[in-house]
Coordinates of C-alpha atoms in Angstrom, one line a residue:
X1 CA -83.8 227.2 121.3
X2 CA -86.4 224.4 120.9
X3 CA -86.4 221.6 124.2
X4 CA -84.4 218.0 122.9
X5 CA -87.3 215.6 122.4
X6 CA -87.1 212.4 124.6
X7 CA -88.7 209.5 125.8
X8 CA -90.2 211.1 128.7
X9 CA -91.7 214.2 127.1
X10 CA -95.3 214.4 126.5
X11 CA -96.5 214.0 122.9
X12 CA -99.2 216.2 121.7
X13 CA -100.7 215.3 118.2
X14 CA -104.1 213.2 117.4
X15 CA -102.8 211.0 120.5
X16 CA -102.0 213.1 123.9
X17 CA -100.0 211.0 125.6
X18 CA -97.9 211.9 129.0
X19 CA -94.7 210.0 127.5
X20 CA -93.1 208.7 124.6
X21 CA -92.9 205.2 125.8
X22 CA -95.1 202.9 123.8
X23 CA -95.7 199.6 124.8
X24 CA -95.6 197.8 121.5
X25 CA -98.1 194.0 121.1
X26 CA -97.3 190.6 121.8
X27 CA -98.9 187.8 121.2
X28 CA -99.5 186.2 125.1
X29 CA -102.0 183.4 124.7
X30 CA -104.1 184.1 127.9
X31 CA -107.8 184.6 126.5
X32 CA -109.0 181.5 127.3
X33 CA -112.3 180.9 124.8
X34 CA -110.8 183.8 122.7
X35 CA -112.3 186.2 125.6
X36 CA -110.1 188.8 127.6
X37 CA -110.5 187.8 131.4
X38 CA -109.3 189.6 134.8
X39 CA -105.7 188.3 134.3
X40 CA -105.2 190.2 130.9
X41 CA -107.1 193.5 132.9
X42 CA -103.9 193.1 135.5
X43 CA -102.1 192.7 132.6
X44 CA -102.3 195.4 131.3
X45 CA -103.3 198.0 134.2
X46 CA -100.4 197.1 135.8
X47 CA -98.4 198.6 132.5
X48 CA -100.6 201.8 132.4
X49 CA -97.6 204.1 132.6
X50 CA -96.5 203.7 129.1
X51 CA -98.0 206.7 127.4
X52 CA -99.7 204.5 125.2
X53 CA -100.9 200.5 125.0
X54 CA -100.9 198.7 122.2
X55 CA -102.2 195.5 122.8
X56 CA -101.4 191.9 121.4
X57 CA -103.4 191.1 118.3
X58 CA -107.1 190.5 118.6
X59 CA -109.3 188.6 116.0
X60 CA -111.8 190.5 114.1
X61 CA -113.1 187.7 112.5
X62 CA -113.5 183.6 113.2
X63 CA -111.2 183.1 110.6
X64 CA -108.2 185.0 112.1
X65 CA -108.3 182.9 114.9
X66 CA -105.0 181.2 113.7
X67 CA -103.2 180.4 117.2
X68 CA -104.6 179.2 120.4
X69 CA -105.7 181.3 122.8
X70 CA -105.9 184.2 121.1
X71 CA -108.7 186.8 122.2
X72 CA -111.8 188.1 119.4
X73 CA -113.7 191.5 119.1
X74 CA -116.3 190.2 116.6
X75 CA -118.8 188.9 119.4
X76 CA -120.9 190.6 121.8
X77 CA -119.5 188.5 124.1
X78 CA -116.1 189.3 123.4
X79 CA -116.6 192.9 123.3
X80 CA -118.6 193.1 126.8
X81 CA -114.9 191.1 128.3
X82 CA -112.2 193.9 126.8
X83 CA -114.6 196.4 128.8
X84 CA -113.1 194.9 132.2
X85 CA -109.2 195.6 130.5
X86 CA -110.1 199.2 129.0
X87 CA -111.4 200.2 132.8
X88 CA -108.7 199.2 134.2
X89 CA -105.8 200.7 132.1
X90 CA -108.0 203.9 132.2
X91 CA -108.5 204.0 135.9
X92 CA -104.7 203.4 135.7
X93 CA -104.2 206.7 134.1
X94 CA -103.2 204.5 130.5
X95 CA -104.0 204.8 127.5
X96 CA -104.6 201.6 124.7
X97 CA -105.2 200.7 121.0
X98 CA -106.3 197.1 120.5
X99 CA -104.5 195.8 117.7
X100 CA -106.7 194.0 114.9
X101 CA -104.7 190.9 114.0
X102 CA -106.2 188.5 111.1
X103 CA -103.6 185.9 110.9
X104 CA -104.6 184.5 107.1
X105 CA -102.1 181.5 106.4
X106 CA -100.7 181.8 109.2
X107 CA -102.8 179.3 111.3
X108 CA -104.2 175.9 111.8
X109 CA -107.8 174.3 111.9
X110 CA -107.7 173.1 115.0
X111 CA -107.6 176.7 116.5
X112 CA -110.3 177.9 114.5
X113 CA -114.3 177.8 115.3
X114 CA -116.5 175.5 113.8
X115 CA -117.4 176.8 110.6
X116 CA -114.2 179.2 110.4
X117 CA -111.5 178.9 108.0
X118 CA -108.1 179.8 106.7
X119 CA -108.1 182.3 104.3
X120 CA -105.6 184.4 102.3
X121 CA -104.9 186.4 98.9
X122 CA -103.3 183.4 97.7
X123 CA -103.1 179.4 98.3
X124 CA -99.9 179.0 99.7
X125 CA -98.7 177.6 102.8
X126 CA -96.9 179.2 105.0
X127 CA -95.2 176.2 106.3
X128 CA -94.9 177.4 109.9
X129 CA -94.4 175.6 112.9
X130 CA -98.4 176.3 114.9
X131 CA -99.1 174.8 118.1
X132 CA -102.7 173.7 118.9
X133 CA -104.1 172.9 122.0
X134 CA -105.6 169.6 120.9
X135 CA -103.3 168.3 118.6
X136 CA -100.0 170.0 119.9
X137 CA -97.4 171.0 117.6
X138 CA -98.6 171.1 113.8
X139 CA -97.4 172.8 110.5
X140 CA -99.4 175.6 109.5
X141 CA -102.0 174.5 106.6
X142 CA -102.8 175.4 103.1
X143 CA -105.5 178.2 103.1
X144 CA -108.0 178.8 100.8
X145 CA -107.6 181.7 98.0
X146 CA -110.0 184.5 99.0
X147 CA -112.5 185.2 96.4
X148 CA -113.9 188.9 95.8
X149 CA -116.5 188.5 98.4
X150 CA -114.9 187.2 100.6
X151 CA -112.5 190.2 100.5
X152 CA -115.1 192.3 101.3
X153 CA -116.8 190.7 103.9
X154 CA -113.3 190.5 105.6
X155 CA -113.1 194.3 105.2
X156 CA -116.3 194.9 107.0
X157 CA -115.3 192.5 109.4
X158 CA -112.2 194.7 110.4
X159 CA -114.2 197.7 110.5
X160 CA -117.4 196.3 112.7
X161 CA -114.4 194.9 114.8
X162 CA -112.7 198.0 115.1
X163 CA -116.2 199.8 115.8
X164 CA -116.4 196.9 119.0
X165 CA -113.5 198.1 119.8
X166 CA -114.8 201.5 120.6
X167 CA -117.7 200.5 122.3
X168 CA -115.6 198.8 124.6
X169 CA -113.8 201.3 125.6
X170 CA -110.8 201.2 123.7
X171 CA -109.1 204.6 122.8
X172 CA -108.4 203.3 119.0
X173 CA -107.1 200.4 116.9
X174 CA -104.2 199.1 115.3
X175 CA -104.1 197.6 112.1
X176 CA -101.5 194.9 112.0
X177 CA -99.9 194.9 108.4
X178 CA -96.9 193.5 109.1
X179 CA -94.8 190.7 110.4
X180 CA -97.0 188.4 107.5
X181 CA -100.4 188.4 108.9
X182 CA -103.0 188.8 106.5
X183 CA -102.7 192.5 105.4
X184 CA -98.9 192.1 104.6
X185 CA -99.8 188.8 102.5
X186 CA -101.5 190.9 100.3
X187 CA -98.5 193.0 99.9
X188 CA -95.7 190.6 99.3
X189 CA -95.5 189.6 96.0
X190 CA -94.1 186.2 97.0
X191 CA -97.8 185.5 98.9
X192 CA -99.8 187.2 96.7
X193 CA -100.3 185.8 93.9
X194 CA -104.0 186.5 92.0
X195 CA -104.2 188.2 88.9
X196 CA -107.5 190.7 90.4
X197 CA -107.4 193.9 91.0
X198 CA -106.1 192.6 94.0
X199 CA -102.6 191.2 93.0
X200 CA -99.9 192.2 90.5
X201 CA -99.1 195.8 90.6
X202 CA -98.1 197.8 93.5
X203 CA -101.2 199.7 93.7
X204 CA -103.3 196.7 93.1
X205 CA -101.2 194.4 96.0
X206 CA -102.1 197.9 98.3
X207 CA -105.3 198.3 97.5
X208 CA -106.5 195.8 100.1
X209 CA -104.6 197.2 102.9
X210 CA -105.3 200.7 101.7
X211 CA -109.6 199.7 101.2
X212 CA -109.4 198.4 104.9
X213 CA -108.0 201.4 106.5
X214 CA -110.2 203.3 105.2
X215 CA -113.1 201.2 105.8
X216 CA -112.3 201.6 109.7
X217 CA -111.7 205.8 109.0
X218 CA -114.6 205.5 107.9
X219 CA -116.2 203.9 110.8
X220 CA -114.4 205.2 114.1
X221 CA -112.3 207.8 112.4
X222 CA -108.6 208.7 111.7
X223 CA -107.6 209.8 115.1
X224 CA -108.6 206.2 116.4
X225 CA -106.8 204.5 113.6
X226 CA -103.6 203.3 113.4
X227 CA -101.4 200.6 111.5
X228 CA -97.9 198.5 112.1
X229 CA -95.7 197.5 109.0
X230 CA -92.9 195.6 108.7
X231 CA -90.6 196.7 105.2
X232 CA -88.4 193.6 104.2
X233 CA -90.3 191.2 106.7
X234 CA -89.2 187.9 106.7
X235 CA -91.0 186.3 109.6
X236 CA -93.9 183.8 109.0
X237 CA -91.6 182.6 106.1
X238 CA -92.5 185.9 104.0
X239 CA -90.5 185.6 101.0
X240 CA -88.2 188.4 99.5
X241 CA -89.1 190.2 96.2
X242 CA -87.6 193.1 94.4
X243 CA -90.0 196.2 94.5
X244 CA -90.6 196.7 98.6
X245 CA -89.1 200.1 98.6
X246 CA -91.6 201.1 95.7
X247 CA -94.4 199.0 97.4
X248 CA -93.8 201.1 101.1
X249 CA -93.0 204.2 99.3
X250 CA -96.7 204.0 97.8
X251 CA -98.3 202.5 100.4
X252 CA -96.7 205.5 102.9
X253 CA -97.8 208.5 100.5
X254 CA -101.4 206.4 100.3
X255 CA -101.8 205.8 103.7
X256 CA -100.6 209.7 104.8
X257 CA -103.8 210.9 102.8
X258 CA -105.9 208.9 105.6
X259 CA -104.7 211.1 107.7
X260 CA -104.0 208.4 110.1
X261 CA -103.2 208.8 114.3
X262 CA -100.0 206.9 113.3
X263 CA -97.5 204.7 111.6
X264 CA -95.8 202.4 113.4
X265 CA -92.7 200.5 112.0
X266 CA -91.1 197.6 112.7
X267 CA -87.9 198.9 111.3
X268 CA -85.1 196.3 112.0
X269 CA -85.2 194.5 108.5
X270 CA -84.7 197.7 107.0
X271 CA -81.9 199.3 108.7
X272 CA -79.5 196.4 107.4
X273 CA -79.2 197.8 103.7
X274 CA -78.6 201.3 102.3
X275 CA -81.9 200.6 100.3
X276 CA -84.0 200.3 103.4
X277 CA -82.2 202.8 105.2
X278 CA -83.4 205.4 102.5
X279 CA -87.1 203.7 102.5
X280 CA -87.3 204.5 106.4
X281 CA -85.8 208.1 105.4
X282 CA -88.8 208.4 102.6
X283 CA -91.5 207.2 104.9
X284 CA -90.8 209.7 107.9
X285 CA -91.3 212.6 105.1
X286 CA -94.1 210.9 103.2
X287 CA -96.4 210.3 106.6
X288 CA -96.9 213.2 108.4
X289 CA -99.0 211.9 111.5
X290 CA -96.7 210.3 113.8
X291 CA -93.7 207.9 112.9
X292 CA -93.4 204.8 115.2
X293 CA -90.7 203.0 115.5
X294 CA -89.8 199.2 116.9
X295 CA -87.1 196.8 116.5
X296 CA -84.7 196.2 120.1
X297 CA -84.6 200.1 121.1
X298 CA -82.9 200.5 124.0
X299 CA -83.1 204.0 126.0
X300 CA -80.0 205.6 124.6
X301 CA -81.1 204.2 120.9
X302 CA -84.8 205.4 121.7
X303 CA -83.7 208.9 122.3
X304 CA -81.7 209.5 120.0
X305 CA -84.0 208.5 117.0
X306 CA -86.5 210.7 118.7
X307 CA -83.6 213.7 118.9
X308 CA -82.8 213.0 115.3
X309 CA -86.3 213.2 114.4
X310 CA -86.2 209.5 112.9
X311 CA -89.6 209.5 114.5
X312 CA -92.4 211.1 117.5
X313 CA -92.6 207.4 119.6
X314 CA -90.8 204.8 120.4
X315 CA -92.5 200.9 121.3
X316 CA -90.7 198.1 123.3
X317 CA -92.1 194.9 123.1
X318 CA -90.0 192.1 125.0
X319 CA -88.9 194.4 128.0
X320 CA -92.1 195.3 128.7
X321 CA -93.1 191.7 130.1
X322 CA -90.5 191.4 133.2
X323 CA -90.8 195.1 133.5
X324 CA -94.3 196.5 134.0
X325 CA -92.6 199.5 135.6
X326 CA -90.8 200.2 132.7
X327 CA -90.9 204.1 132.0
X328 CA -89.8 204.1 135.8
X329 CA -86.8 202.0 135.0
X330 CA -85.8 203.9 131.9
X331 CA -86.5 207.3 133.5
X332 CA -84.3 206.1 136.6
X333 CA -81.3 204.1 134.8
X334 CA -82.9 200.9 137.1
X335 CA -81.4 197.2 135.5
X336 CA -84.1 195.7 133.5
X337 CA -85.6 192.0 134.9
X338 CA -84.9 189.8 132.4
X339 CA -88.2 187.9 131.0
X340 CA -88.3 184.0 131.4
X341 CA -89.2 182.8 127.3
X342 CA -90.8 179.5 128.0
X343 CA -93.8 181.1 129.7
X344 CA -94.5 184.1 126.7
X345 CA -97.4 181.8 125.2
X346 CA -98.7 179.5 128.4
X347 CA -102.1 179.9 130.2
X348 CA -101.7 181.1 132.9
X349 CA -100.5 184.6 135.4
X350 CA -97.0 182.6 135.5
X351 CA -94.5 185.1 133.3
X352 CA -97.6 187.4 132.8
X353 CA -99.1 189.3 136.0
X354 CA -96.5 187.8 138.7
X355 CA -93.4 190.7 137.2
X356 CA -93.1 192.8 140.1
X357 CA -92.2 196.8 139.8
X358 CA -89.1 198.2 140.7
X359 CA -88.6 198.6 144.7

């Protein structure tokens, strides 16, 4: 009789990792000048018992530079800083993916670069509240439709990012395509709205998504390559529209032949309708590598998805910032600290490296 699967047993696949525990990205506004420092090293290290990092999104491009303060791979610069964080978690015994995060319409032009700009599949703002440094809070402005070039040259940008990545240390990459950055506005047919090759059809509204995974395969490989998706997303003011189980249900049977380290699903949206409920089912048999899953897990809810064989890991975002211990805490029934919200997105080790572990 086979061993019940939990959070604390190893996983052995394309990742090896010593738990099941996945520390899941946030956005955390520390990399001041878009550059990982010492503080986001502690940061990190100091959460190295997770069996795997994932960390908060990281530009590959000047124009995904949508928020303040967030960090960059596509300089040398940028690339010699994450080698200070990447040491750290690995002489930590930890293990990390940086997760690519181009932001599209999601942004303002006071946090981009000179020369930088918005761009997306479609014009159409996203009408998002967007704090800048200079300017304070602004609404999110209208970004400019990307032309086929442009597409392109944003696709080699993720993979020459991703390929940084690896030279500074990191153990893979995460493609975010979901909670309507730029990969998920080319999915949503409410963002997308070119009449290309790009936009219309299901296959043509994945074929971005689907061309820039396999553009980083390409260049680092699939056991360093992994992506996050969010079915029935409606944050960043993603709209609603009637074929997202047929959309994912492609995109999951597409993706699977990338032979990817993983998929990893923000899965709350989709548990609230029978519809979704059987899209998750679909996915898990479509996608053979290994099935992560996000959305408020709790220990007891972590387990048994993984018992149940809903999915191989299991990521926690929010808990993971008061608790950098947090394996320990699960693995010992220990209360959780409770994280203080108004410091998630300030500039400083305040609500960021001053957490202590569990006496």
């Amino acid at each position: 009789m086979s061993e019940t699967i939990n959070l604390f047993t190893p996983f052995k696949g394309k990742l090896n990792l010593k738990n099941r525990i996945v520390m899941a990205p946030m956005t955390r506004c520390r990399a001041i000048g878009n550059l990982a420092n010492p503080l986001i090293a502690t940061y990190y290290s100091q959460r190295s018992t997770a069996g795997l990092i994932i960390t908060e999104g990281v530009a590959p491009s000047p124009n995904g530079l949508g928020y303040a303060r967030i960090p960059g791979i596509f300089s040398p610069e940028q690339t010699e800083s994450w080698k200070t964080v990447t040491q750290a978690v690995h002489a930590a015994g930890g293990q990390l993916f940086m997760q690519l995060m181009h932001t599209g319409r999601v942004g303002h032009s006071a946090n981009l670069p000179a020369g930088a700009q918005l761009l997306a599949p479609s014009a159409i703002n996203a009408d998002s509240p967007m704090w800048t440094d200079t300017q304070g809070m602004q609404t999110t402005e209208t970004p400019k439709a990307m032309t086929a070039d442009e597409i392109k040259a944003t696709i080699e940008e993720f993979a020459q990012a991703a390929a940084n990545a690896i030279e500074a240390g990191f153990d893979g990459v995460e493609l975010h395509g979901a909670n309507g950055y730029l990969l998920e506005q080319f999915l949503n047919a409410g963002t997308n709205q070119r009449t290309d090759e790009y936009g219309g059809s299901i296959e043509n509204r994945a074929r971005f998504v689907i061309e820039t995974a396999r553009a980083v395969v390409e260049r680092i490989g699939a056991d360093k390559t992994g992506i996050r998706l969010s079915p029935y997303n409606s944050f960043n003011n993603m709209p609603a529209y009637d074929d997202t189980a047929a959309l994912y249900d492609y995109l999951a049977i597409e993706l699977n032949k990338l032979d990817l380290a993983y998929l990893h699903l923000i899965d709350y949206a989709s548990r609230a309708t029978e519809e979704g409920r059987a899209l998750l089912q679909s996915i898990r048999t479509s996608f053979k590598p290994a099935l992560i899953l996000n959305a408020g897990y709790t220990k007891e809810r972590g387990n048994l998805a993984l018992a149940n064989n809903e999915a191989d890991l299991i990521s926690f975002g929010t808990p993971f910032i008061a608790n950098p211990d947090l394996p320990h805490r699960l693995a010992n029934d220990i209360e959780l600290a409770q994280p203080e919200t108004n410091t998630f997105y300030t500039a400083d080790a305040v609500g960021f490296t001053d957490y202590p572990a569990a006496v």
